[in-house]
Coordinates of C-alpha atoms in Angstrom, one line a residue:
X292 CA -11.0 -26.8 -11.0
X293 CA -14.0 -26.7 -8.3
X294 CA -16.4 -24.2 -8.4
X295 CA -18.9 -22.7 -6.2
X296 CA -21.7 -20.4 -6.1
X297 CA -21.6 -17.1 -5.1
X298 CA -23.9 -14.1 -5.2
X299 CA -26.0 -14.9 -8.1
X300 CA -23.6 -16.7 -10.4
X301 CA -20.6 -19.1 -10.1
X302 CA -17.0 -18.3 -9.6
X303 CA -13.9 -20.4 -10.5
X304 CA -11.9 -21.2 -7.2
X305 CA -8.4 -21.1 -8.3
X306 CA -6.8 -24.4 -7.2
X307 CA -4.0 -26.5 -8.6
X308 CA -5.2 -29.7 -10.8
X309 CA -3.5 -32.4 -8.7
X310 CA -3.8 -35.1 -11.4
X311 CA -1.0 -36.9 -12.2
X312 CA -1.4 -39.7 -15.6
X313 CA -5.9 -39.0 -14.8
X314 CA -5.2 -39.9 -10.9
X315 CA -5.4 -37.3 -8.2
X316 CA -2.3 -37.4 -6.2
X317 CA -1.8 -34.3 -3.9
X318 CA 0.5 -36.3 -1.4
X319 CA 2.9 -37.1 -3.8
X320 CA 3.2 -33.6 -4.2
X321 CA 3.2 -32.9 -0.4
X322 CA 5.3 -35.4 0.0
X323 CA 8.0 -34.0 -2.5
X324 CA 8.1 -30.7 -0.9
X325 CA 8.9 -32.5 2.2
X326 CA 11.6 -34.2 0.8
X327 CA 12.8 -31.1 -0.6
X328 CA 12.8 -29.1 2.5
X329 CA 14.9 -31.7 4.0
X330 CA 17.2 -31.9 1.9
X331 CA 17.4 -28.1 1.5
X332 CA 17.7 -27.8 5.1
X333 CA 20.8 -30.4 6.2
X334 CA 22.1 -28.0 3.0
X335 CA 21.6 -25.3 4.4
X336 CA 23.1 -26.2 8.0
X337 CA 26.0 -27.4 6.5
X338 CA 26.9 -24.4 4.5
X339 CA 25.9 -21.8 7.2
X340 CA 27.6 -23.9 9.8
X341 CA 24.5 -24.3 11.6
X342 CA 22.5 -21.2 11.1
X343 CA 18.7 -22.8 12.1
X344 CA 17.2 -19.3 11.6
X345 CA 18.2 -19.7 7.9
X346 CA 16.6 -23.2 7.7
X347 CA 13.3 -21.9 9.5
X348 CA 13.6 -19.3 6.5
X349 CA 13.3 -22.0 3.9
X350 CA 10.6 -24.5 5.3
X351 CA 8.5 -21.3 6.0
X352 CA 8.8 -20.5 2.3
X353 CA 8.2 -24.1 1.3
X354 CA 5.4 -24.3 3.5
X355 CA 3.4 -21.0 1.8
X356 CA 4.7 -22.7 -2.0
X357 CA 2.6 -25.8 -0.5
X358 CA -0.1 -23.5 0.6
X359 CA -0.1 -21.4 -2.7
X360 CA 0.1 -24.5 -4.8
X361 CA -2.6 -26.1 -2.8
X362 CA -5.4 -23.1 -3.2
X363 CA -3.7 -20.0 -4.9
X364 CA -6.1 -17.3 -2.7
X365 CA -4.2 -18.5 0.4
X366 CA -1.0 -18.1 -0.6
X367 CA -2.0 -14.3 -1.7
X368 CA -4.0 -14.2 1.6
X369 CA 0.1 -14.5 3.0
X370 CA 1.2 -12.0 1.1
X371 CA -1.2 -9.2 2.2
X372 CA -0.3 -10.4 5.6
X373 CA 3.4 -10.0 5.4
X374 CA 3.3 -6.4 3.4
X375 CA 1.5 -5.0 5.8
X376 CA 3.3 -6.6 8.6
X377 CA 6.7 -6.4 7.7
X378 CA 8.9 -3.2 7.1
X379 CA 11.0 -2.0 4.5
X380 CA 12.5 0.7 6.4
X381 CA 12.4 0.6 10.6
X382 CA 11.1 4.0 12.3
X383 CA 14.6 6.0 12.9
X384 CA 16.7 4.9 15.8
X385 CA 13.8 1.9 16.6
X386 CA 15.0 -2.0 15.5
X387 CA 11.4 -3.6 15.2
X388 CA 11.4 -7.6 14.7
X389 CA 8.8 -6.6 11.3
X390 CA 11.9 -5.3 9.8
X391 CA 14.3 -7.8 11.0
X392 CA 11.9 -10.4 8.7
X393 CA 14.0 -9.0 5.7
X394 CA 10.8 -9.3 3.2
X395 CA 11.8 -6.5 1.6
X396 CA 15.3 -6.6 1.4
X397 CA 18.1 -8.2 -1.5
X398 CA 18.8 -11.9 -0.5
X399 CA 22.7 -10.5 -0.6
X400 CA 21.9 -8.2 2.6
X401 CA 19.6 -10.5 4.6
X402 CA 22.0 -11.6 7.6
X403 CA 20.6 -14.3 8.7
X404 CA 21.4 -16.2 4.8
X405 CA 24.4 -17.2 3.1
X406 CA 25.7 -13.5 1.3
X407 CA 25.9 -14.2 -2.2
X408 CA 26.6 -10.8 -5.0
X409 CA 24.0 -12.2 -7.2
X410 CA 21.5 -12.2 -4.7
X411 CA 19.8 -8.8 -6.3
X412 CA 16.4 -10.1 -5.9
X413 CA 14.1 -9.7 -2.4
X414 CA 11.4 -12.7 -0.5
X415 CA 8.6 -10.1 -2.0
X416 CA 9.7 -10.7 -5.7
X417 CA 10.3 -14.7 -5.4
X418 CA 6.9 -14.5 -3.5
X419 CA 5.1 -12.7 -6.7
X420 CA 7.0 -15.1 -9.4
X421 CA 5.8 -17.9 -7.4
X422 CA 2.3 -16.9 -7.1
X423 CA 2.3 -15.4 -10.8
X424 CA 4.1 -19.1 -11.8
X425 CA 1.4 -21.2 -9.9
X426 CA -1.1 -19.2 -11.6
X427 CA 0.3 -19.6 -15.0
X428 CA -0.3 -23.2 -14.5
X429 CA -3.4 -23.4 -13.5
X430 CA -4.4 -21.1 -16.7
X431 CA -2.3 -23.8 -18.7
X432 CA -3.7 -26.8 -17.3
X433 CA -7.2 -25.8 -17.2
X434 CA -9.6 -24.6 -19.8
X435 CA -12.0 -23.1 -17.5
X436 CA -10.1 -20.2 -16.1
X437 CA -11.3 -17.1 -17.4
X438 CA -9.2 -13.8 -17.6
X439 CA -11.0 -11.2 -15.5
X440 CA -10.2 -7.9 -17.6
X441 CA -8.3 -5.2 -15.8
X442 CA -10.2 -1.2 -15.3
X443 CA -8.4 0.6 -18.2
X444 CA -5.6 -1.9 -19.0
X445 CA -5.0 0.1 -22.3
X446 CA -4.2 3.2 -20.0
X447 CA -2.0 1.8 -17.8
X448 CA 0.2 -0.3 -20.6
X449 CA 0.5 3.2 -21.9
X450 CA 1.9 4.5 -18.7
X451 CA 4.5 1.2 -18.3
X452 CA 5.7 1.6 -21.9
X453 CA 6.9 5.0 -21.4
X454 CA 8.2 4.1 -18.1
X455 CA 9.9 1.4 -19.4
X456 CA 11.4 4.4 -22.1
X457 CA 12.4 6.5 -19.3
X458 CA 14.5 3.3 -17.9
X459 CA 16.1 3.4 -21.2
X460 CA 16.1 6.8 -21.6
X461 CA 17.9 7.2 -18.3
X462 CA 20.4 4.6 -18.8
X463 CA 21.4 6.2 -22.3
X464 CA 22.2 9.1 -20.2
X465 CA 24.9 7.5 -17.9
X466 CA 22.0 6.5 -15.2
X467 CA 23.3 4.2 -12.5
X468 CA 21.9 0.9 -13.3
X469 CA 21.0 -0.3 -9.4
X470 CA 19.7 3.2 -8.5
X471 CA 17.1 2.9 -11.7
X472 CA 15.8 -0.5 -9.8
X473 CA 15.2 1.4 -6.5
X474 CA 13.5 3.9 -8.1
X475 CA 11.2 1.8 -10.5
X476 CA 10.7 -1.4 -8.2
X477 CA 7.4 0.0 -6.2
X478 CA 5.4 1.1 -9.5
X479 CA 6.7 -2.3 -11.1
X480 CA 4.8 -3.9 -7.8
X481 CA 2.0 -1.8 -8.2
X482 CA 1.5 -2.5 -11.7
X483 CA 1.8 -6.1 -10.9
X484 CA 0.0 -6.5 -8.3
X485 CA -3.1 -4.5 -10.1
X486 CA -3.4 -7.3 -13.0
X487 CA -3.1 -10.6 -10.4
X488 CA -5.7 -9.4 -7.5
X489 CA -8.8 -9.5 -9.8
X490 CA -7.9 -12.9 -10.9
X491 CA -7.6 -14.3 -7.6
X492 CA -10.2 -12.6 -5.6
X493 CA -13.3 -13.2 -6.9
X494 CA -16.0 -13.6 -4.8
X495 CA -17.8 -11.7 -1.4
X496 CA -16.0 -14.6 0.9
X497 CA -12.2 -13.7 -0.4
X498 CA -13.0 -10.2 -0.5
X499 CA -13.9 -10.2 3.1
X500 CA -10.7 -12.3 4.3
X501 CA -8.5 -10.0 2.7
X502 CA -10.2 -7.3 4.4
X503 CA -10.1 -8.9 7.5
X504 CA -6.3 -9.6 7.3
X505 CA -5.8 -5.8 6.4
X506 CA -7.9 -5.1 9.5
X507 CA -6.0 -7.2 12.0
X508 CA -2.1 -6.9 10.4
X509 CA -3.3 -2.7 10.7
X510 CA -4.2 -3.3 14.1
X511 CA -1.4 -4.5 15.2
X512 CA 1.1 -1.8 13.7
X513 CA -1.1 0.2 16.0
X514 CA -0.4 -2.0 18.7
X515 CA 3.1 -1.7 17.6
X516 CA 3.8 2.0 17.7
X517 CA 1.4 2.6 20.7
X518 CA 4.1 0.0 22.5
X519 CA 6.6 2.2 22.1
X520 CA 4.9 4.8 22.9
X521 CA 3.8 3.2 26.4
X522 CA 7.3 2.5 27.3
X523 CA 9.0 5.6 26.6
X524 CA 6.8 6.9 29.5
X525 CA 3.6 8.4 26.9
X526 CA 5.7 10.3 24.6
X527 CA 7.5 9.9 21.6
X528 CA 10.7 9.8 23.3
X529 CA 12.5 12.4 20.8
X530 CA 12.1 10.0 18.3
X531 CA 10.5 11.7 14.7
X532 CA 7.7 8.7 14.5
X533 CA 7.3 5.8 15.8
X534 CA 5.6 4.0 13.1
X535 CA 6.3 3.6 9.5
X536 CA 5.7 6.7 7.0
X537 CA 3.0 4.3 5.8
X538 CA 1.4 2.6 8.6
X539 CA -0.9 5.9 9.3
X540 CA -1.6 6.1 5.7
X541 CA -3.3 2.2 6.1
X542 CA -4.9 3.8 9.2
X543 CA -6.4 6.3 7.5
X544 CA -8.0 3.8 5.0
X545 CA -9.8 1.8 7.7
X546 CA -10.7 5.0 8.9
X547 CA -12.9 5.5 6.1
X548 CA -13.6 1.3 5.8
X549 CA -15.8 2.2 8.7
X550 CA -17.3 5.3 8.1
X551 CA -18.6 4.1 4.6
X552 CA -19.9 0.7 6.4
X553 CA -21.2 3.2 9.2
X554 CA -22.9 5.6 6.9
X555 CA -24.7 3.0 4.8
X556 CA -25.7 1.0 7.6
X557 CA -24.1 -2.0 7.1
X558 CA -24.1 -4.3 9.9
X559 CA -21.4 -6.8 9.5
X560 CA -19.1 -7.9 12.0
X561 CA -16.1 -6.0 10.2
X562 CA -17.8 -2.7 11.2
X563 CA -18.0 -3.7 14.7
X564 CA -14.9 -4.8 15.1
X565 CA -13.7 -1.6 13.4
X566 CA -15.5 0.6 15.7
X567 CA -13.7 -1.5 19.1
X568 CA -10.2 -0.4 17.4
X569 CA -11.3 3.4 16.4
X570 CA -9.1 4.5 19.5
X571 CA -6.1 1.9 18.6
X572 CA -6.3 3.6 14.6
X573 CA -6.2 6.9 16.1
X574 CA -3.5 6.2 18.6
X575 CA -1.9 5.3 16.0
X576 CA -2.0 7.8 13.3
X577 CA -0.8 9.8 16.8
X578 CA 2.6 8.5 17.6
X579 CA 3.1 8.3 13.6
X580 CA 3.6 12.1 14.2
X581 CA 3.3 12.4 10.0
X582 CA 2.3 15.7 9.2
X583 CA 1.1 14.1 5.5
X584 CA -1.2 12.1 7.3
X585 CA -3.3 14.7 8.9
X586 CA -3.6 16.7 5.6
X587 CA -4.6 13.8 3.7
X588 CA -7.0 12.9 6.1
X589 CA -8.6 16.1 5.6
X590 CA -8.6 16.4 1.9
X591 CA -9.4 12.5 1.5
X592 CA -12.8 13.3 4.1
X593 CA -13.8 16.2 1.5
X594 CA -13.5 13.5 -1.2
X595 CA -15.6 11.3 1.3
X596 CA -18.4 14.3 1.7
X597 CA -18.6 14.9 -2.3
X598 CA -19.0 11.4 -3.1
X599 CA -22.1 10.8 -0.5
X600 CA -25.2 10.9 -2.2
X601 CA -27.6 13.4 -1.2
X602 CA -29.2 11.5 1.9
X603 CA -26.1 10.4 3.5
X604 CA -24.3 13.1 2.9
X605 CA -27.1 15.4 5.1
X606 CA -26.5 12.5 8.0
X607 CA -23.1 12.7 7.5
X608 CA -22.6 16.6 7.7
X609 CA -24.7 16.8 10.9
X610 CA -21.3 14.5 12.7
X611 CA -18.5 16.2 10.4
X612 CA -19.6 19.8 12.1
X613 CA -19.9 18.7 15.4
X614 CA -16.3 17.5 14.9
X615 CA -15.0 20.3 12.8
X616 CA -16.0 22.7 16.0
X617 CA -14.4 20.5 18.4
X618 CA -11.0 20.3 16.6
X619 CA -11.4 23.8 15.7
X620 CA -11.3 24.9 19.5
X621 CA -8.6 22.1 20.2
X622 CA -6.6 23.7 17.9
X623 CA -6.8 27.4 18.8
X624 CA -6.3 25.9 22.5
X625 CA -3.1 24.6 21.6
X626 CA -1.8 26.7 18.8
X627 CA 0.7 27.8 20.7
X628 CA 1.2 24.8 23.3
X629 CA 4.3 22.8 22.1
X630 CA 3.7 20.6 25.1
X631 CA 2.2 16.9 24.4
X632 CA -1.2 17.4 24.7
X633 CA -0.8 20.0 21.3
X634 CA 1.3 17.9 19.6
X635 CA -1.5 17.1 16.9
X636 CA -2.3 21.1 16.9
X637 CA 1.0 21.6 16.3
X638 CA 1.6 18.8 13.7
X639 CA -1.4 20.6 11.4
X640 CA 0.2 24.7 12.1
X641 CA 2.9 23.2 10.5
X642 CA 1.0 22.1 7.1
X643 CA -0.1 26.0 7.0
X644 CA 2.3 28.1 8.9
X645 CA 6.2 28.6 7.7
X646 CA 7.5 31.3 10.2
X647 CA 10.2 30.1 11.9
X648 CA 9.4 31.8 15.2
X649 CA 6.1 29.9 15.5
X650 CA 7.1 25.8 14.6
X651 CA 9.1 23.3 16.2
X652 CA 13.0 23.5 15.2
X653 CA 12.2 20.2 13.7
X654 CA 9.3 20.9 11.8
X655 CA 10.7 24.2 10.4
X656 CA 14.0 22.5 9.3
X657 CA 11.9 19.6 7.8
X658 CA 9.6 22.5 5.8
X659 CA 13.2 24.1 4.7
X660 CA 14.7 20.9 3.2
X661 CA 11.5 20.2 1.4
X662 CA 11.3 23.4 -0.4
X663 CA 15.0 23.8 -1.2
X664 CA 14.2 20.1 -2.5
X665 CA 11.4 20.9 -4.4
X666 CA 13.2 24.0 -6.4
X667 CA 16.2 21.9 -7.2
X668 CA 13.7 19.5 -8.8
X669 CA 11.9 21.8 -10.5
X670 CA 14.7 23.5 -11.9
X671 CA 15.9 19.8 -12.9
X672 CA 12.7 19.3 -14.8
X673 CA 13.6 22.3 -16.8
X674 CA 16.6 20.6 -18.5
X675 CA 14.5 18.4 -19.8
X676 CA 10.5 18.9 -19.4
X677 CA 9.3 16.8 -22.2
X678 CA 10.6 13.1 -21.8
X679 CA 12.4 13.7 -18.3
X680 CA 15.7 13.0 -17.2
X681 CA 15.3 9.1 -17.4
X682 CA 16.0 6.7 -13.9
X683 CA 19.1 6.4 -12.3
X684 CA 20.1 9.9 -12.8
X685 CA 20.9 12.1 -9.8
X686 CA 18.7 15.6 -9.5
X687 CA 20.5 19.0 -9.9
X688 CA 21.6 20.6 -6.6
X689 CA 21.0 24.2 -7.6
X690 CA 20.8 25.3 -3.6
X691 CA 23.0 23.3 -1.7
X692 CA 22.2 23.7 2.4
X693 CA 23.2 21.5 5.7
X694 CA 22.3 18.2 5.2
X695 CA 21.9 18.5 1.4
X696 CA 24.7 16.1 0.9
X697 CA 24.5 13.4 -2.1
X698 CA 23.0 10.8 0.6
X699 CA 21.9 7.0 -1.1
X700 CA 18.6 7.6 -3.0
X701 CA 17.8 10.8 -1.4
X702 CA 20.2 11.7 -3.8
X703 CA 17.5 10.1 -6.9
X704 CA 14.6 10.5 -5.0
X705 CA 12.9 13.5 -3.4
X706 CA 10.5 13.5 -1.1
X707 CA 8.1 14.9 -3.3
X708 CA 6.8 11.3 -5.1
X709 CA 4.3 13.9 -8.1
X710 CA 7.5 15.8 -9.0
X711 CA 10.1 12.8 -8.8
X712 CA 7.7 11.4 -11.8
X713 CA 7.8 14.3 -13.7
X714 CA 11.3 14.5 -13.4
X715 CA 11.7 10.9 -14.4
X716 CA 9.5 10.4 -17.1
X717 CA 8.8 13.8 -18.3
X718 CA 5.3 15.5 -18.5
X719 CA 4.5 12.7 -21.3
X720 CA 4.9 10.3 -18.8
X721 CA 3.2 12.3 -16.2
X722 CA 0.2 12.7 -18.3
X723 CA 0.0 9.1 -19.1
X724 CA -0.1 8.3 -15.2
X725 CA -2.9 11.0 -14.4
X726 CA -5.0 10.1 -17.1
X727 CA -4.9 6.3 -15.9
X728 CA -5.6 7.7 -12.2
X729 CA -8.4 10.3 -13.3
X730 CA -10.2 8.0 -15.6
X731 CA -9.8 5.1 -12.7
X732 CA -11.7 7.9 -10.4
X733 CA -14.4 8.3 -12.6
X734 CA -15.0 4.5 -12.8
X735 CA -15.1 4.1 -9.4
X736 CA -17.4 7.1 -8.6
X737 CA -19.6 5.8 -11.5
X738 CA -19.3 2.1 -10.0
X739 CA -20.4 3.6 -7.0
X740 CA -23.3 5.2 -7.9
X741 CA -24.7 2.0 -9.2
X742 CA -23.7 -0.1 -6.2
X743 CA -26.8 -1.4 -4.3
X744 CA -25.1 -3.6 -1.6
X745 CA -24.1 -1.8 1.2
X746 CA -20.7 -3.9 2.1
X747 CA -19.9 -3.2 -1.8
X748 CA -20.5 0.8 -1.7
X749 CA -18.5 1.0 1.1
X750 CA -15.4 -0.7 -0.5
X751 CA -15.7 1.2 -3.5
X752 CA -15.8 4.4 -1.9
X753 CA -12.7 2.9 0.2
X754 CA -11.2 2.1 -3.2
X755 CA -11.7 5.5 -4.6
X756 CA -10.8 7.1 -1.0
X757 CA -7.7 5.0 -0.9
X758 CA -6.3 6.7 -4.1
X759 CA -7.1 10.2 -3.2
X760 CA -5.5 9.7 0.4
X761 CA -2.3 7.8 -1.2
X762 CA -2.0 10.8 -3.9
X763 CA -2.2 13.3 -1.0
X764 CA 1.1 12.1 0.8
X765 CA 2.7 11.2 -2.0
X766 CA 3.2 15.3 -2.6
X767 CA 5.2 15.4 0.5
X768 CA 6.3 11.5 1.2
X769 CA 8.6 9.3 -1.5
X770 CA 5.8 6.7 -0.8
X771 CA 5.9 6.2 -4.9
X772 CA 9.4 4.6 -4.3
X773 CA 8.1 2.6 -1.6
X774 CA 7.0 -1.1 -1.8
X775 CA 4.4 -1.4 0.7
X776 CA 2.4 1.6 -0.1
X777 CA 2.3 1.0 -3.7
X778 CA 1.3 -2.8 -2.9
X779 CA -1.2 -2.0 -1.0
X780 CA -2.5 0.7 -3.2
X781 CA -2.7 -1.7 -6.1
X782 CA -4.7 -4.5 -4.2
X783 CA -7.2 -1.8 -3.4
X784 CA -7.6 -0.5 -7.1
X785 CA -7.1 -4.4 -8.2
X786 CA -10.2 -5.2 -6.2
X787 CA -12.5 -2.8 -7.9
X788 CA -13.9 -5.3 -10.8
X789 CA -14.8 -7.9 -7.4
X790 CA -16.4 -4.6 -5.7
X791 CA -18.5 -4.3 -8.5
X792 CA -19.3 -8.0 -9.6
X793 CA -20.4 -7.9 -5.6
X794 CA -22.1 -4.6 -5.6
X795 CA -25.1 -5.8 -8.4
X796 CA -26.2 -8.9 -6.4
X797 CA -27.2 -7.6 -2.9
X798 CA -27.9 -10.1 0.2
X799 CA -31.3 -11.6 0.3
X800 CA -33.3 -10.6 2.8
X801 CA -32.9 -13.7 5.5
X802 CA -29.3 -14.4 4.0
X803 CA -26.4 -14.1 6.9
X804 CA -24.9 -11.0 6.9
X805 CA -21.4 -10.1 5.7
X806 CA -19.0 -11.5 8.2

């Protein structure tokens, strides 16, 4: 183990103790890896007659074992990188390369490998056992590593024990086994995900590299639907979006990265590079053309207002009406304009207005299926209220419409992510979650309160934000069910106990600022 000082105490850098009979040998151990990816890959071309994309798969994933074994922050650093990157579902009707990477998807049904029917388990899962194995032995192997305790860890084990009962529950009941794993895989991540970050990132510098990968892999989603949006001639081409569901959500959280380091007038070079990509974030929650987005933009910048203390929240009202009355004349410009320069007026009528005469075909038809959706849950919820139906099971079609056929997991899943749980895991189970996020919002406001370093404040108020904003979309978005959203959701909530070991020990006057 090395160590190094941060702030104003020390912090264990998690790397591997390459000692081998009391000698240090790292390139015996570089040197088997090489030997193994070798052999693994004249394997490999032999069995897929030749397939060099699959053997470009492997030594990739050998490289970031190397990397993770090597310094266990870096291979995490990866991670963040490729959630945010890849996709686990392309935008309708658009083949991106992020979601020909396959991170997300069963070994069995990536095409570039060898199909095999016990290949049930996705890159993202080896990629956790690997980083939660390396860890293990480090924890093993050296005495010095410390556990860094979790915010409410007797909460959330709560929560996971009666989700783990609904699994059961469900599968009692004559739930379809593979259909339970779609449904419970993204909290299982989240869950996850929450205990490792706070044992891995540990100090300011990590904290700002993962923030700075978030940042740039963001950016470049941007980039990626604003492409699209270029070369279908400026518009969106008929397409519904041309980003994923959750790309705008992670564009509204840098949103609010930089108001907080704006409004607390910190001057690192994270703020300035966030203020140079304002118009690429905004571009980009654009041609995302997610309704959810725009109302939990709104609700999340309330949340942003009430948690300001008193000073920066007269600064901050001063900007927030200025831009109230400019939207509000934008709007009642363009109520009425379905043409492209009211699409975002029209996007937010459709949050508030149902009449069929005044919304897009699309949108109306969209607000239909969700609440015909939303009644057959709820009248599935009354069959059983207490413990829920359990996963795998399929919801009650009481109103059955056009396109209401029994489609994949739309037919487990409703859009609605706060009523699938209550379906699933009954009110118990819905209880136990909203008592683990309510008491994880008071912490955070509390931890913000006491924050004196300005980077710090704004992370936790990011951190806090990021939950409400998340919460919001989840009421019309399955984004529960989804892995990226939930990953990403639990390295922000994982990073609170670093937010606050940061917060206490503000830069000396004369120190560099925050990078």
């Amino acid at each position: 183990m090395t160590v190094q000082s941060v702030g104003q105490g020390m912090e264990e850098q998690l790397t591997f103790p390459w000692t081998i009979g009391g000698w240090r040998r790292p390139g015996l151990i570089t040197t088997g890896y090489l030997v193994l990816n070798i052999v693994l890959g004249v394997a490999l071309l032999l069995v897929t007659n030749g397939n060099v994309v699959a053997v470009a798969g492997v030594a990739v994933v050998l490289a970031v074992g190397l990397i993770s074994v090597y310094r266990l922050d870096w291979g995490f650093y990866f991670l963040v990188a490729v959630v945010l990157i890849a996709d686990q579902v392309a935008p309708h009707g658009l083949e991106e390369i992020t979601y020909q990477i396959s991170y997300f998807r069963n070994l069995k049904d990536i095409p570039y490998l060898p199909s095999f029917d016990a290949g049930v388990i996705n890159p993202l899962e080896l990629h956790l056992l690997s980083l939660f194995t390396i860890w293990i032995v480090i924890a093993v192997t050296s005495r010095k590593l410390k556990f860094v305790p979790l915010k409410m860890p007797g909460l959330l084990v709560l929560f996971f024990l009666w989700f783990l009962f609904s699994f059961v529950w469900g599968q009692s009941r004559g739930g379809q086994f593979l259909a339970s794993l779609w449904e419970m895989r993204a909290m299982c991540y989240f869950g996850i995900v929450y205990l490792f970050v706070p044992q891995v990132i540990r100090t300011r510098e990590q904290v700002q590299i993962v923030l700075w990968i978030c940042i740039v892999s963001v950016a470049l989603k941007a980039l990626q639907g604003i492409g699209w949006f270029v070369s279908l001639g400026f518009t969106t081409g008929g397409y519904d979006e041309l980003t994923n569901s959750e790309d705008p959500v992670f564009m509204v959280d840098l949103l609010f990265l930089f108001l907080g380091l704006w409004i607390f007038k910190d001057h690192s070079r994270q703020r300035r590079v966030l203020a140079w990509l304002l118009v690429i974030l905004l571009l980009g929650i654009y041609v995302g053309q997610r309704r959810a987005t725009y109302a939990s933009f709104m609700i999340t910048l309330i949340g942003f207002f009430i948690l300001l203390p008193r000073r920066e929240a007269r600064i901050f009202r001063r900007y927030l009406l200025v831009g109230l009355v400019i939207f509000g004349v934008y709007t009642a410009i363009f109520w009425n304009s379905p043409g492209r320069l009211g699409s975002v007026a029209q996007q937010v009528k459709s949050v508030f207005v149902q009449d069929p005469g005044s919304l897009s075909l699309r949108n109306y038809l969209s607000n239909l299926y969700r609440e015909y959706e939303n009644y057959n849950v709820s009248k599935t919820i009354q069959r059983s209220p207490i413990i829920g139906i359990g996963f795998g099971n399929m919801y009650d079609l009481v109103i059955t419409f056009s396109g209401s056929e029994r489609l994949g997991m739309l037919s487990y899943v409703p859009h609605n992510s706060i009523l699938w749980l209550f379906m699933k895991t009954g009110a118990i189970g819905f209880f136990f979650f909203f008592l683990f996020v309510d008491a994880f919002l008071c912490i955070g406001g509390i931890s913000f309160m006491k924050a004196q370093d300005p980077y710090a404040k704004a992370l936790i108020a990011v951190c806090v934000l990021g939950l409400i904003n998340q919460l919001v979309v989840d009421f019309v978005e399955m984004q529960l069910t989804f892995y990226r959203p939930m990953i990403v959701l639990g390295i922000l909530m994982g990073l609170l106990p670093t937010f606050q070991r940061i917060s206490v020990a503000p830069v000396r006057e004369g120190a560099p600022p925050s990078q």
